[in-house]
mmCIF file of C-alpha atoms in Angstrom:
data_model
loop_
_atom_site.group_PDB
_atom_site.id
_atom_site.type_symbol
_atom_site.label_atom_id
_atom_site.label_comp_id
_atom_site.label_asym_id
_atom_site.label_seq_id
_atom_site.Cartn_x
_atom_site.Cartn_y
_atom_site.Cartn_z
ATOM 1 C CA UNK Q 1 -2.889 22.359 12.601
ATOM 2 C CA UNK Q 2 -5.212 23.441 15.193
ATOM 3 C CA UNK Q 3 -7.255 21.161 17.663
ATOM 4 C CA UNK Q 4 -10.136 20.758 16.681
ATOM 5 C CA UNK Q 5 -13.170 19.872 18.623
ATOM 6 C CA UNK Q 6 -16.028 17.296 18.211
ATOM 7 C CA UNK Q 7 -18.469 20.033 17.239
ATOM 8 C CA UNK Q 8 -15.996 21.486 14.309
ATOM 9 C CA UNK Q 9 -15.488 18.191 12.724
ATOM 10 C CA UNK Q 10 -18.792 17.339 12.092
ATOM 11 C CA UNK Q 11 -19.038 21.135 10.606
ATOM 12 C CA UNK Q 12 -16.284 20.188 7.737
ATOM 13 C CA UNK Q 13 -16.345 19.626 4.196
ATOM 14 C CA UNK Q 14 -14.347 16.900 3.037
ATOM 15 C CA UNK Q 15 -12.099 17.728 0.676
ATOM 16 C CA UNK Q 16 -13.422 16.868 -3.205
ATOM 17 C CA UNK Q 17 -11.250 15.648 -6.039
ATOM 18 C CA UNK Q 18 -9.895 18.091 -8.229
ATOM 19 C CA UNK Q 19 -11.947 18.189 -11.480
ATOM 20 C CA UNK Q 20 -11.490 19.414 -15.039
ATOM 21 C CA UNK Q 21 -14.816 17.426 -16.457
ATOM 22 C CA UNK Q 22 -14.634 18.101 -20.265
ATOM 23 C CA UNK Q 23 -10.831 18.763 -20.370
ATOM 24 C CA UNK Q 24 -10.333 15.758 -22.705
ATOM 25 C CA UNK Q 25 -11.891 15.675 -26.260
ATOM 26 C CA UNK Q 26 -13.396 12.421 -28.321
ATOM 27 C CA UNK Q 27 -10.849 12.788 -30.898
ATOM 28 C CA UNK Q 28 -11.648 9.782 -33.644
ATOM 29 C CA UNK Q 29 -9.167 6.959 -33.386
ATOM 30 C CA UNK Q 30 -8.443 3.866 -35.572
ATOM 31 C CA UNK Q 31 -10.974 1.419 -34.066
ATOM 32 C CA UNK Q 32 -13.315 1.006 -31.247
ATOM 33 C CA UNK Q 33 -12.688 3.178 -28.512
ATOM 34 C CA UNK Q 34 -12.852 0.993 -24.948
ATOM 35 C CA UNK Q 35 -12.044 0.597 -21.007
ATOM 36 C CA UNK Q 36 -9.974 -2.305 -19.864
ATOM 37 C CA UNK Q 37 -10.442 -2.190 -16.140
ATOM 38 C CA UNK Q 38 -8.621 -4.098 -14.212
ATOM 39 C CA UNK Q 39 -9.810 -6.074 -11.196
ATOM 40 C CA UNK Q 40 -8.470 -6.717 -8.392
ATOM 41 C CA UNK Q 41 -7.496 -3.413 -8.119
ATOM 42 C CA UNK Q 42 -7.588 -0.652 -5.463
ATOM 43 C CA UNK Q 43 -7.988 -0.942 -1.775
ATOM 44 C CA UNK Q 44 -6.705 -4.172 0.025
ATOM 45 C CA UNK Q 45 -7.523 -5.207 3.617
ATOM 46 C CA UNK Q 46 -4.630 -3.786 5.630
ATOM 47 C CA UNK Q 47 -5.507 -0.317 3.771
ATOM 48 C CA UNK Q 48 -8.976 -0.294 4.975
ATOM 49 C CA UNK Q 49 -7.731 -1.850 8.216
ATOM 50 C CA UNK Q 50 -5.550 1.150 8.837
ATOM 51 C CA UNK Q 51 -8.041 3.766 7.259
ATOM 52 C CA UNK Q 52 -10.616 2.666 9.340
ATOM 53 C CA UNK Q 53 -8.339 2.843 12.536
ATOM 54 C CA UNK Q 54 -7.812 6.776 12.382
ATOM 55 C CA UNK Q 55 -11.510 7.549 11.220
ATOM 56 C CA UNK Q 56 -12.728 5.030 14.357
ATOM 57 C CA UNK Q 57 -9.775 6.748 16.685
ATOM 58 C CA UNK Q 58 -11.076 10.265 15.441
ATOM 59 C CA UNK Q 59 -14.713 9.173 16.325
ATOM 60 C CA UNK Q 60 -13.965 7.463 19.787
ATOM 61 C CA UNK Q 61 -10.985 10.073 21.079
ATOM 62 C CA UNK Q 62 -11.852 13.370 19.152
ATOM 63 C CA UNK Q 63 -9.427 15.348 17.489
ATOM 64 C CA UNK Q 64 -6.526 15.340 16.941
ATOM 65 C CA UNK Q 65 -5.501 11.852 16.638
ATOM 66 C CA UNK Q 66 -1.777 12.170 15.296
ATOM 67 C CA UNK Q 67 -0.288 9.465 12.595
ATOM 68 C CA UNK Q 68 3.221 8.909 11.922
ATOM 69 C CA UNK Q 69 4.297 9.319 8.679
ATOM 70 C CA UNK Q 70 1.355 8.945 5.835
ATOM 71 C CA UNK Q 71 -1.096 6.411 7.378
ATOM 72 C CA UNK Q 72 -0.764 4.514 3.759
ATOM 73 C CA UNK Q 73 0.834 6.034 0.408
ATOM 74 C CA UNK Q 74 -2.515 8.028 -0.864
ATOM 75 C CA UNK Q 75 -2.327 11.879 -0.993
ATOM 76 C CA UNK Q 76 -5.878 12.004 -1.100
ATOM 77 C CA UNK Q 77 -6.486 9.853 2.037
ATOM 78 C CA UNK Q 78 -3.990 11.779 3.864
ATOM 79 C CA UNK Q 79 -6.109 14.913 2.919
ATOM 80 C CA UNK Q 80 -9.029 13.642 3.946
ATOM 81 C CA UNK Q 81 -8.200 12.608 7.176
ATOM 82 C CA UNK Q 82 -6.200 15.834 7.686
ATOM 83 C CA UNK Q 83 -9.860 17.463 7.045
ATOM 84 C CA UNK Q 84 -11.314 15.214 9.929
ATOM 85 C CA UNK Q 85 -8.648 16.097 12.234
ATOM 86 C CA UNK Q 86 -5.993 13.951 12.087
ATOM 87 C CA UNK Q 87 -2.481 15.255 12.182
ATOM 88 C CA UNK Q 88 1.270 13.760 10.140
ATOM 89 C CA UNK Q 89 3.742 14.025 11.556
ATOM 90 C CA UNK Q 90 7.645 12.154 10.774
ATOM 91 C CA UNK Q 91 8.667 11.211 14.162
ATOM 92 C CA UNK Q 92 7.267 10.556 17.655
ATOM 93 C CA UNK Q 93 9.115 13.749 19.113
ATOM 94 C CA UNK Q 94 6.792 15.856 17.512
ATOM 95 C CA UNK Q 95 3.833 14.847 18.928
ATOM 96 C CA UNK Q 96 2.719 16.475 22.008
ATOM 97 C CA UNK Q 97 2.909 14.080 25.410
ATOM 98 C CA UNK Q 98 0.401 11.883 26.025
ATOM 99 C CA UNK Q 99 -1.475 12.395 23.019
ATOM 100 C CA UNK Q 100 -3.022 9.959 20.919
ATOM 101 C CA UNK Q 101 -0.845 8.575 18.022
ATOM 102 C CA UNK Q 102 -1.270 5.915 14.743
ATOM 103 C CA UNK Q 103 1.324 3.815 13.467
ATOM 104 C CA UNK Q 104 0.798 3.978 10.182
ATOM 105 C CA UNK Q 105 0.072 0.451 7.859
ATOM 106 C CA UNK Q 106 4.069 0.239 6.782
ATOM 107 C CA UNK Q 107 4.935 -0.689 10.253
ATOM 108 C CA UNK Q 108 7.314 0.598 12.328
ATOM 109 C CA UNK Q 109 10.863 -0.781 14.155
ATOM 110 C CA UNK Q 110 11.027 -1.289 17.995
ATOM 111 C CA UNK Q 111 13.360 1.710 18.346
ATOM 112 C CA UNK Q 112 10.182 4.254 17.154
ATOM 113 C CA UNK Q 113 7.798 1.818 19.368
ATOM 114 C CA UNK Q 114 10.241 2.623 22.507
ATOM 115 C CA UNK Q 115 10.529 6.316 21.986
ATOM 116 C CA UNK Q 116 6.554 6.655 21.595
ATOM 117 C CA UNK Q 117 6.222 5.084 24.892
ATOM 118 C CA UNK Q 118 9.185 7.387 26.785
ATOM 119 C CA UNK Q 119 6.654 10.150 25.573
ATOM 120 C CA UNK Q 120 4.005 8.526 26.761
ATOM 121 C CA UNK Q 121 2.143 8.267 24.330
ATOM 122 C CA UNK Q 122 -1.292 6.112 23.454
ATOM 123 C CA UNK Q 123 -0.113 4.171 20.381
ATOM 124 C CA UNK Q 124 -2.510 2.534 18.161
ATOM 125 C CA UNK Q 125 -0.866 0.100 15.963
ATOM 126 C CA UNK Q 126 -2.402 0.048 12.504
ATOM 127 C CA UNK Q 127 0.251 -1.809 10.715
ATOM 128 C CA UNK Q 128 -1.124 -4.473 8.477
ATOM 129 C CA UNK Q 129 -0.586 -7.732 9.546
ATOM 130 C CA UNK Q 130 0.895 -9.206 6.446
ATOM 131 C CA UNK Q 131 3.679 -6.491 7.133
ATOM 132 C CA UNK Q 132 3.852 -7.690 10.863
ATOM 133 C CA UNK Q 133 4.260 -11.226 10.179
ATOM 134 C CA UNK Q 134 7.538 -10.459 7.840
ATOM 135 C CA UNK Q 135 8.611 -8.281 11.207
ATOM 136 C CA UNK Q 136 8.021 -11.635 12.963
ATOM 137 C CA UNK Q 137 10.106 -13.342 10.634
ATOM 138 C CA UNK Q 138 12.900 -11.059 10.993
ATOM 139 C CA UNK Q 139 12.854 -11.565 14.879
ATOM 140 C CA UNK Q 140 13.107 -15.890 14.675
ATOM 141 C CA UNK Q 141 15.744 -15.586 12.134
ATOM 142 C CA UNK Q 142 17.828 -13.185 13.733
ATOM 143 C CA UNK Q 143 17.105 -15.004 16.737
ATOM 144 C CA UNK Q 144 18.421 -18.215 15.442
ATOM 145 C CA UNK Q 145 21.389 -15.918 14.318
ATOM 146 C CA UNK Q 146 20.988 -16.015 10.636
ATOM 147 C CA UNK Q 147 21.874 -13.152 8.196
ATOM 148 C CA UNK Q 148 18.649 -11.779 6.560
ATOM 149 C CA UNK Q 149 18.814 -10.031 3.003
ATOM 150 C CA UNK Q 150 16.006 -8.042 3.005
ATOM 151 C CA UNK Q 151 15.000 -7.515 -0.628
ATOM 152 C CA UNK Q 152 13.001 -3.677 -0.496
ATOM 153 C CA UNK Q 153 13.945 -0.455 -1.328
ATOM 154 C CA UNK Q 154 16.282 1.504 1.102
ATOM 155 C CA UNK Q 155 14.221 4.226 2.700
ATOM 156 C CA UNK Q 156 10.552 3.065 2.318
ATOM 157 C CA UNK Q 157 9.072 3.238 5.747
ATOM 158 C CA UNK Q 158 8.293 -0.447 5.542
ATOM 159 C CA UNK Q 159 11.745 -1.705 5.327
ATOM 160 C CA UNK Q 160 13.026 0.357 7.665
ATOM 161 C CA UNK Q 161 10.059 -0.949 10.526
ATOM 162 C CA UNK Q 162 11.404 -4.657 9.607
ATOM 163 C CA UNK Q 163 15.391 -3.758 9.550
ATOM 164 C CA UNK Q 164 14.776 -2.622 12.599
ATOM 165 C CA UNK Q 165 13.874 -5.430 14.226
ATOM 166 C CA UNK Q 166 17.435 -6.842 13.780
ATOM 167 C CA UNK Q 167 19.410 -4.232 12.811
ATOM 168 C CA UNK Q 168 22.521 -6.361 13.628
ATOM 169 C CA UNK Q 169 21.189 -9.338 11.245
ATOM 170 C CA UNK Q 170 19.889 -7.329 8.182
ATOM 171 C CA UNK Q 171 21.458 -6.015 5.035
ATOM 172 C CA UNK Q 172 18.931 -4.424 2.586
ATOM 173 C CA UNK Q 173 19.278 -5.123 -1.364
ATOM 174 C CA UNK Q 174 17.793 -3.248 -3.468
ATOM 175 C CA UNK Q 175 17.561 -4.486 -6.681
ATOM 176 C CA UNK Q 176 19.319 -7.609 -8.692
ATOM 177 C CA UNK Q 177 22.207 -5.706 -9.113
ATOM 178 C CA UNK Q 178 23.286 -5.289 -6.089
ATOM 179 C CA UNK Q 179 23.659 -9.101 -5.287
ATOM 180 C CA UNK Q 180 27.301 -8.835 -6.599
ATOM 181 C CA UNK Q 181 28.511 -6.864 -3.878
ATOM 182 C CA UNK Q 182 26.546 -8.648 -1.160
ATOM 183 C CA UNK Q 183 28.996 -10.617 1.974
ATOM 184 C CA UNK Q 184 28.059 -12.573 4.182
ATOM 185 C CA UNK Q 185 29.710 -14.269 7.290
ATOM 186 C CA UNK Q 186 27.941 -17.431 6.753
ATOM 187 C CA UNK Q 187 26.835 -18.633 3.646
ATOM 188 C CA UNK Q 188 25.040 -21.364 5.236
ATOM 189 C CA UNK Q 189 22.848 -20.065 7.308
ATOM 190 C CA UNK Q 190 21.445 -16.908 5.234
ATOM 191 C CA UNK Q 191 17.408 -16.281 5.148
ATOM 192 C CA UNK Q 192 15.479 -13.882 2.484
ATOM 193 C CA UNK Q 193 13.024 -11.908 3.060
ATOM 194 C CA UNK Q 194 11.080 -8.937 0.868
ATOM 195 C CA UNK Q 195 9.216 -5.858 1.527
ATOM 196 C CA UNK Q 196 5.585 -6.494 0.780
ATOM 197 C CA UNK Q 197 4.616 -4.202 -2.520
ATOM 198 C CA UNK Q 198 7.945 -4.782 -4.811
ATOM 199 C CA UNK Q 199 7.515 -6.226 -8.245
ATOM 200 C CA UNK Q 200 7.087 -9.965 -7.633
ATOM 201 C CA UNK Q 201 9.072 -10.730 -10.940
ATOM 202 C CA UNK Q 202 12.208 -8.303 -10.082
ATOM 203 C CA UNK Q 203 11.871 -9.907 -6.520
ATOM 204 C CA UNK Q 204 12.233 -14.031 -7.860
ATOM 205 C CA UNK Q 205 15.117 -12.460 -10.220
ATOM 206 C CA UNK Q 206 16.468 -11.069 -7.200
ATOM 207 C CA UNK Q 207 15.848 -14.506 -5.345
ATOM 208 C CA UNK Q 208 17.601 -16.551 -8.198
ATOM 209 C CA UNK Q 209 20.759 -14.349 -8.507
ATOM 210 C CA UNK Q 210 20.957 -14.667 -4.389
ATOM 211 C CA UNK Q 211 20.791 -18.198 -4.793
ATOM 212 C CA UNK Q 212 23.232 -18.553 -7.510
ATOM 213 C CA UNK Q 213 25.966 -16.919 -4.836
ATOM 214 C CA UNK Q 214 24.613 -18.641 -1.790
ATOM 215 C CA UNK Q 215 23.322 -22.347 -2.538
ATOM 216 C CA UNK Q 216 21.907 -22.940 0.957
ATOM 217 C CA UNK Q 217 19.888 -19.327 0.689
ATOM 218 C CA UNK Q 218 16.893 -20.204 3.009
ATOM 219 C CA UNK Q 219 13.119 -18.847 1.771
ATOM 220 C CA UNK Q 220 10.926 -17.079 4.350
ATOM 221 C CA UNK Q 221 7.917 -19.893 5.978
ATOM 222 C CA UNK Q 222 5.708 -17.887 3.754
ATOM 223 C CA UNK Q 223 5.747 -15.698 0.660
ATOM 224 C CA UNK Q 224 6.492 -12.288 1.690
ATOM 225 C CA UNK Q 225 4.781 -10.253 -0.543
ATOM 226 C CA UNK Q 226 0.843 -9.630 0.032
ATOM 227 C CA UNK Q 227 -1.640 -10.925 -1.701
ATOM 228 C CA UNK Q 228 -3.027 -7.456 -2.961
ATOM 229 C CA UNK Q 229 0.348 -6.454 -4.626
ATOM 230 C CA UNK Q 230 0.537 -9.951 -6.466
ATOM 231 C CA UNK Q 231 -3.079 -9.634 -7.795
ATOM 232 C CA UNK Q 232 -2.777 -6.531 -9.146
ATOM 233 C CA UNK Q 233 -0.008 -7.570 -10.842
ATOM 234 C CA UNK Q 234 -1.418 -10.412 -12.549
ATOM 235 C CA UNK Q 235 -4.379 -7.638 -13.265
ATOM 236 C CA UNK Q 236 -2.304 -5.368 -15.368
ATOM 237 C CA UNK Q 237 0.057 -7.954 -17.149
ATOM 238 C CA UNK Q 238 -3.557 -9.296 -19.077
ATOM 239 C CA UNK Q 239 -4.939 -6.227 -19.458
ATOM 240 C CA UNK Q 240 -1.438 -4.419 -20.667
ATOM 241 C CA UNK Q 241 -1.571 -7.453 -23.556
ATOM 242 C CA UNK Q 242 -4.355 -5.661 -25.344
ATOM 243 C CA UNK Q 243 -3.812 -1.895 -24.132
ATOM 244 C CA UNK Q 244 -1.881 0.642 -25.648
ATOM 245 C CA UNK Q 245 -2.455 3.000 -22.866
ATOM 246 C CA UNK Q 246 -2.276 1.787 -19.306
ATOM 247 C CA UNK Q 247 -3.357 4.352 -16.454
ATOM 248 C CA UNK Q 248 -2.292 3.688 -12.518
ATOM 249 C CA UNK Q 249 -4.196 5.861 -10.446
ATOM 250 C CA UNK Q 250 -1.757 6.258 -7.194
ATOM 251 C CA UNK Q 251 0.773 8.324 -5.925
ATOM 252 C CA UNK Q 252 4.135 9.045 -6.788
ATOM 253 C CA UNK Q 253 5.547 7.337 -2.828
ATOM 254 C CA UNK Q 254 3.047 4.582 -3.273
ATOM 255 C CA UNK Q 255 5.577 1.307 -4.005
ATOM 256 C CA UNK Q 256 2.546 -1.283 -5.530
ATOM 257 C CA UNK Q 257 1.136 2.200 -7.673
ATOM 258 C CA UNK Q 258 4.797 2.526 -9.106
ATOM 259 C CA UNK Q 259 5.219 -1.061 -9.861
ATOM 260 C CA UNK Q 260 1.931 -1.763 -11.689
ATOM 261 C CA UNK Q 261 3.208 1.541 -14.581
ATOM 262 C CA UNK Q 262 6.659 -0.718 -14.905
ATOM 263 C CA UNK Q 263 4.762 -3.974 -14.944
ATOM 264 C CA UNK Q 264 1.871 -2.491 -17.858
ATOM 265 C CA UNK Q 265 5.086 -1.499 -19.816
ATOM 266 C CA UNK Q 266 7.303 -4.791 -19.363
ATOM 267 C CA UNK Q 267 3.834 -6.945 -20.202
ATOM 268 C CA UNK Q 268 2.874 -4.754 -23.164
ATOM 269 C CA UNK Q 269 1.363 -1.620 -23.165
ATOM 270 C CA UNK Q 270 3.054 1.146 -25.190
ATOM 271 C CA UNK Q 271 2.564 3.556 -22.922
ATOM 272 C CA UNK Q 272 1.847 3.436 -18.771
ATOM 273 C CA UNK Q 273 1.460 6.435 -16.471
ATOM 274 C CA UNK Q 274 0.380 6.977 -13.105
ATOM 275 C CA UNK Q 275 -1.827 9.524 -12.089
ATOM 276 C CA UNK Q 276 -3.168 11.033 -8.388
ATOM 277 C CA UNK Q 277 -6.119 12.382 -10.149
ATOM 278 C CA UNK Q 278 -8.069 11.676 -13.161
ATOM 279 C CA UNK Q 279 -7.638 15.722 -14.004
ATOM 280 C CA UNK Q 280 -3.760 15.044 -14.612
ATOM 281 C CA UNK Q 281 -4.779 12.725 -17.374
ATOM 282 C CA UNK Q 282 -3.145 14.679 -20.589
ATOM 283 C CA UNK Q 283 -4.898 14.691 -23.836
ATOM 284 C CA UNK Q 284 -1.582 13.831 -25.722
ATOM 285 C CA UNK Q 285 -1.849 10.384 -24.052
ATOM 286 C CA UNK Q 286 -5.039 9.431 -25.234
ATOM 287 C CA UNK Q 287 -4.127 10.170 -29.761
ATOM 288 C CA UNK Q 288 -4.626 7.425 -31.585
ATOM 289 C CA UNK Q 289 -5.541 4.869 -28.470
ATOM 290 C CA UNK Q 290 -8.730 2.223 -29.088
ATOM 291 C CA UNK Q 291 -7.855 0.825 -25.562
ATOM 292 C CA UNK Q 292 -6.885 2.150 -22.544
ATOM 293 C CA UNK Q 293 -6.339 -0.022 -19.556
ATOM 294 C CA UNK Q 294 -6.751 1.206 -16.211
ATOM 295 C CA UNK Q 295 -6.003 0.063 -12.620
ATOM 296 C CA UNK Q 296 -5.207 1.758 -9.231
ATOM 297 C CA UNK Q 297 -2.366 0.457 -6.505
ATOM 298 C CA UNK Q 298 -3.663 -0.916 -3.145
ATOM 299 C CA UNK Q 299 -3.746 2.744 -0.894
ATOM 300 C CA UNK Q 300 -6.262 3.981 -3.718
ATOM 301 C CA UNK Q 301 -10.244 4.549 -2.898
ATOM 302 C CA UNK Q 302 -12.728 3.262 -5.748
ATOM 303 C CA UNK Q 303 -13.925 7.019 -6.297
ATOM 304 C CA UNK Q 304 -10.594 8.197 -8.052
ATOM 305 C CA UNK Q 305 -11.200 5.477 -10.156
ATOM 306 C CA UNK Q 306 -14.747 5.639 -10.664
ATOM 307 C CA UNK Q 307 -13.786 10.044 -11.438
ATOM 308 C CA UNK Q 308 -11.111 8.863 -13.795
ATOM 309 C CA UNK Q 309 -13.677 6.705 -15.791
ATOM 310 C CA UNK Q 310 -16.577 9.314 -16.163
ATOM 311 C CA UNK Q 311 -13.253 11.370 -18.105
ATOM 312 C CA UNK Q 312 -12.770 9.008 -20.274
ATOM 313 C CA UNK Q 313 -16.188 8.359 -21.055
ATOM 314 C CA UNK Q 314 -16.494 12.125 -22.098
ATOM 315 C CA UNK Q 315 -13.277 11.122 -24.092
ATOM 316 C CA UNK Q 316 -15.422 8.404 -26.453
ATOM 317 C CA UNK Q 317 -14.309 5.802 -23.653
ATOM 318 C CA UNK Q 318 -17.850 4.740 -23.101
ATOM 319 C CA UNK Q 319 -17.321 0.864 -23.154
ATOM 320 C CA UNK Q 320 -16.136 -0.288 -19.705
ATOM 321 C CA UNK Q 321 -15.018 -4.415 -19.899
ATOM 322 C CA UNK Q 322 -13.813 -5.521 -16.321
ATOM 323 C CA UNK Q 323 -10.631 -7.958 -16.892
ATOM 324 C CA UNK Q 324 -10.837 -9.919 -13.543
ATOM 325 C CA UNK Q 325 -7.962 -12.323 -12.466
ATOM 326 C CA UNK Q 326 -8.905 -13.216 -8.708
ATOM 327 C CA UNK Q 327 -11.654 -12.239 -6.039
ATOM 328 C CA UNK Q 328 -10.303 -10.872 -2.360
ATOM 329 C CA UNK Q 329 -11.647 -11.706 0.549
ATOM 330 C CA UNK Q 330 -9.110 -11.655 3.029
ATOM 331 C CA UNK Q 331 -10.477 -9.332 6.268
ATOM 332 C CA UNK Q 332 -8.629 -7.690 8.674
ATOM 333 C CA UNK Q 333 -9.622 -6.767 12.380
ATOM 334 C CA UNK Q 334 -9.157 -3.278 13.871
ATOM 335 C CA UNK Q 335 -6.649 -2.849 16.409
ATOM 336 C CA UNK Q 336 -8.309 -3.893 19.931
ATOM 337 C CA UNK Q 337 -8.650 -0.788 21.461
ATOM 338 C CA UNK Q 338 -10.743 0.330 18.136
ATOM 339 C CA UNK Q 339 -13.494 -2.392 18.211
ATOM 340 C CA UNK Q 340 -15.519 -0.627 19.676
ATOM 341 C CA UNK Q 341 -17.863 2.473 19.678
ATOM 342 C CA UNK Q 342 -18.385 5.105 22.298
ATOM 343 C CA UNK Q 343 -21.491 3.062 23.864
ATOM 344 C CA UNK Q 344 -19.145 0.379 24.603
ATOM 345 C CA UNK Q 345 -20.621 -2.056 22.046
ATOM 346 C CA UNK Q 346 -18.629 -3.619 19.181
ATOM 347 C CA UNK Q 347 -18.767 -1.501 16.256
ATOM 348 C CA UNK Q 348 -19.830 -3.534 12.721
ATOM 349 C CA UNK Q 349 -16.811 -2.462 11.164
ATOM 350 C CA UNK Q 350 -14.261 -4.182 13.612
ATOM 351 C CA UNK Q 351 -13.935 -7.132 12.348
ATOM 352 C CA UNK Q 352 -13.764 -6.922 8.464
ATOM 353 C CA UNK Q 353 -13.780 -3.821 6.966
ATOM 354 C CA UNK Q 354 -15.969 -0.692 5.834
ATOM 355 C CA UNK Q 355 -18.824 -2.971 4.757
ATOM 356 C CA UNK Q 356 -18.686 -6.289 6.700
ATOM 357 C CA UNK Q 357 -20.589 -6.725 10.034
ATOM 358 C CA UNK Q 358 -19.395 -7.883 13.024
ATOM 359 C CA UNK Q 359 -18.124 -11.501 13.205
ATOM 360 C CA UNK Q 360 -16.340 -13.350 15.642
ATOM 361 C CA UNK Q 361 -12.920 -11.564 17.500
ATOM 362 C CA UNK Q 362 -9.865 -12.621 15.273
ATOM 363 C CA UNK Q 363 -7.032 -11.020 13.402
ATOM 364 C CA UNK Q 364 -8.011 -11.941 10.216
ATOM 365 C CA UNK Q 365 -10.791 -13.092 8.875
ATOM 366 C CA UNK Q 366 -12.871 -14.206 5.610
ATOM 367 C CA UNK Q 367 -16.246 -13.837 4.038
#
């Protein structure tokens, strides 16, 4: 991508969601046609958090701010930013000396940390802090020289940031069925821990089947996996009771967006899908359906939802009921160097989001 200049990003057009208004017909159906929308659903606080971070380093250092990896699992975020100047990349070596770069919300392991400063690079560390306190965790147990199983899928950014921390102390398991084949050189002095957006029912299954081979399996000081990715969860399982259809807006590397299709299906809808846009919603889905339930994983902005909604309304889908399990109000802080604006004072969205103004300086707040 090209640099880009102050002057040419205020000139662009951010990119709009791909539409096919009218592309789904109100076919009659058995019953009263209706919207199930689930709530909490959408953006969580270490999203925003780390959002906010590239649009506030884009504003304060110009473009182009350089992120490593996806700044969090949303293609249309990642397009968005790329359209205010940000630039992906996979690894630290790619980005030019001395430049500017984000860690993106999944966190990242010492080893990418070190090479980031070799290059000298000016990192700004937008991992959430729910995903930094299981990379703390990591550190005391290792430090205390016990053997961490680190329930998360091989390969996801996040669980390689938090193996890395203790390479030497960390084997990775993947699913239930690979507790069979796990060894260990103590039994007693093993720890768990979990990537933050798995399935919190696969996870305990996982748990109980560790426990079974290792009695004295230790739990982490705190649960591991967020708050966001548990009340989403809870979301979908009610509204999946009463919805044939279920519809995850999210994308396909998002871990929470994947889990809440499985979850719909395992609680009771017929059918789940997940969808980046409301335009790749297929008419087949929608034959014979009163209810359709519909959520969107934590990476997700409100106005994919809000475009997959005004779809189904065209659809017959007119009748919206909000299913709410919980109300969020966790807040997280921008990274220090972020807090504030070009006039030196701190900006309103430091310290608690898009919406919140300014508060007192913390990591984590509530309203």
């Amino acid at each position: 991508m090209t640099n880009l200049t102050d002057a040419t990003i205020i000139g662009l057009g951010m990119p709009r969601i791909p539409s096919r208004r009218g592309h789904l017909k109100n076919n009659p159906v058995p019953g009263e046609k209706k919207v199930l929308l689930a709530a909490p659903r959408g953006y969580c606080a270490g999203v925003d958090r780390a959002v906010i971070a590239v649009e506030k380093a884009l504003e304060h250092y110009g473009a182009p701010i350089y992120v490593r990896k996806q700044i969090v699992h949303n293609i249309h975020v990642v397009t968005e930013l790329e359209a205010l100047g940000a630039i992906f990349v996979e690894e630290v070596d790619e980005v030019p000396e001395g430049s500017h770069l984000v860690f993106s919300a999944h966190g990242v392991s010492p080893a990418v940390v070190n090479a980031a400063a070799d290059r000298g690079l000016q990192a700004i560390d937008a991992t959430c802090p729910l995903v930094t306190k299981v990379h703390r965790e990591a550190v005391r147990f290792a430090r205390d020289d016990f053997e961490i199983l680190l329930i998360g899928h091989e390969g996801h950014e996040e669980v390689e940031g938090t193996a890395g921390e203790a390479p030497d102390h960390v084997t990775i398991v993947n699913s239930p069925d690979d507790v069979d084949n796990i060894e260990v050189k103590d039994p007693d002095k093993v720890v768990w821990l979990s990537q933050t957006t798995l399935s919190v029912d696969e996870t305990m299954e996982t748990v109980r089947r560790l426990r079974q081979k290792f009695p004295k399996l230790q739990d982490p000081p705190s649960d591991d996996i967020c708050y966001a990715t548990q009340n989403r969860q809870v979301a979908i399982k009610k509204v999946a009771r009463d919805a044939e259809l279920v519809i995850v807006v999210g994308s396909a590397n998002s871990s929470n967006s994947v889990r809440l299709v499985e979850v719909a299906l395992e609680y009771g809808a017929k059918a789940a899908y997940r969808v980046d846009y409301a335009s790749e919603v297929k008419q087949e889905w929608l034959d014979g359906v009163a209810t359709v339930g519909v959520t969107s994983g934590a990476s997700v902005p409100d106005e994919l939802v809000q475009e997959l909604l005004r779809d189904l309304a065209d659809a017959g889908y007119g009748t919206v009921q909000e299913v709410k399990t919980a109300e969020e109000d966790l807040v997280f802080s921008l990274p220090k160097e972020l807090r504030t604006g070009r006039s030196g004072k701190q900006d309103p969205r430091a310290l608690g989001g898009r919406n919140t103004p300014a508060a007192a300086d913390s990591d984590c707040n509530t309203k």
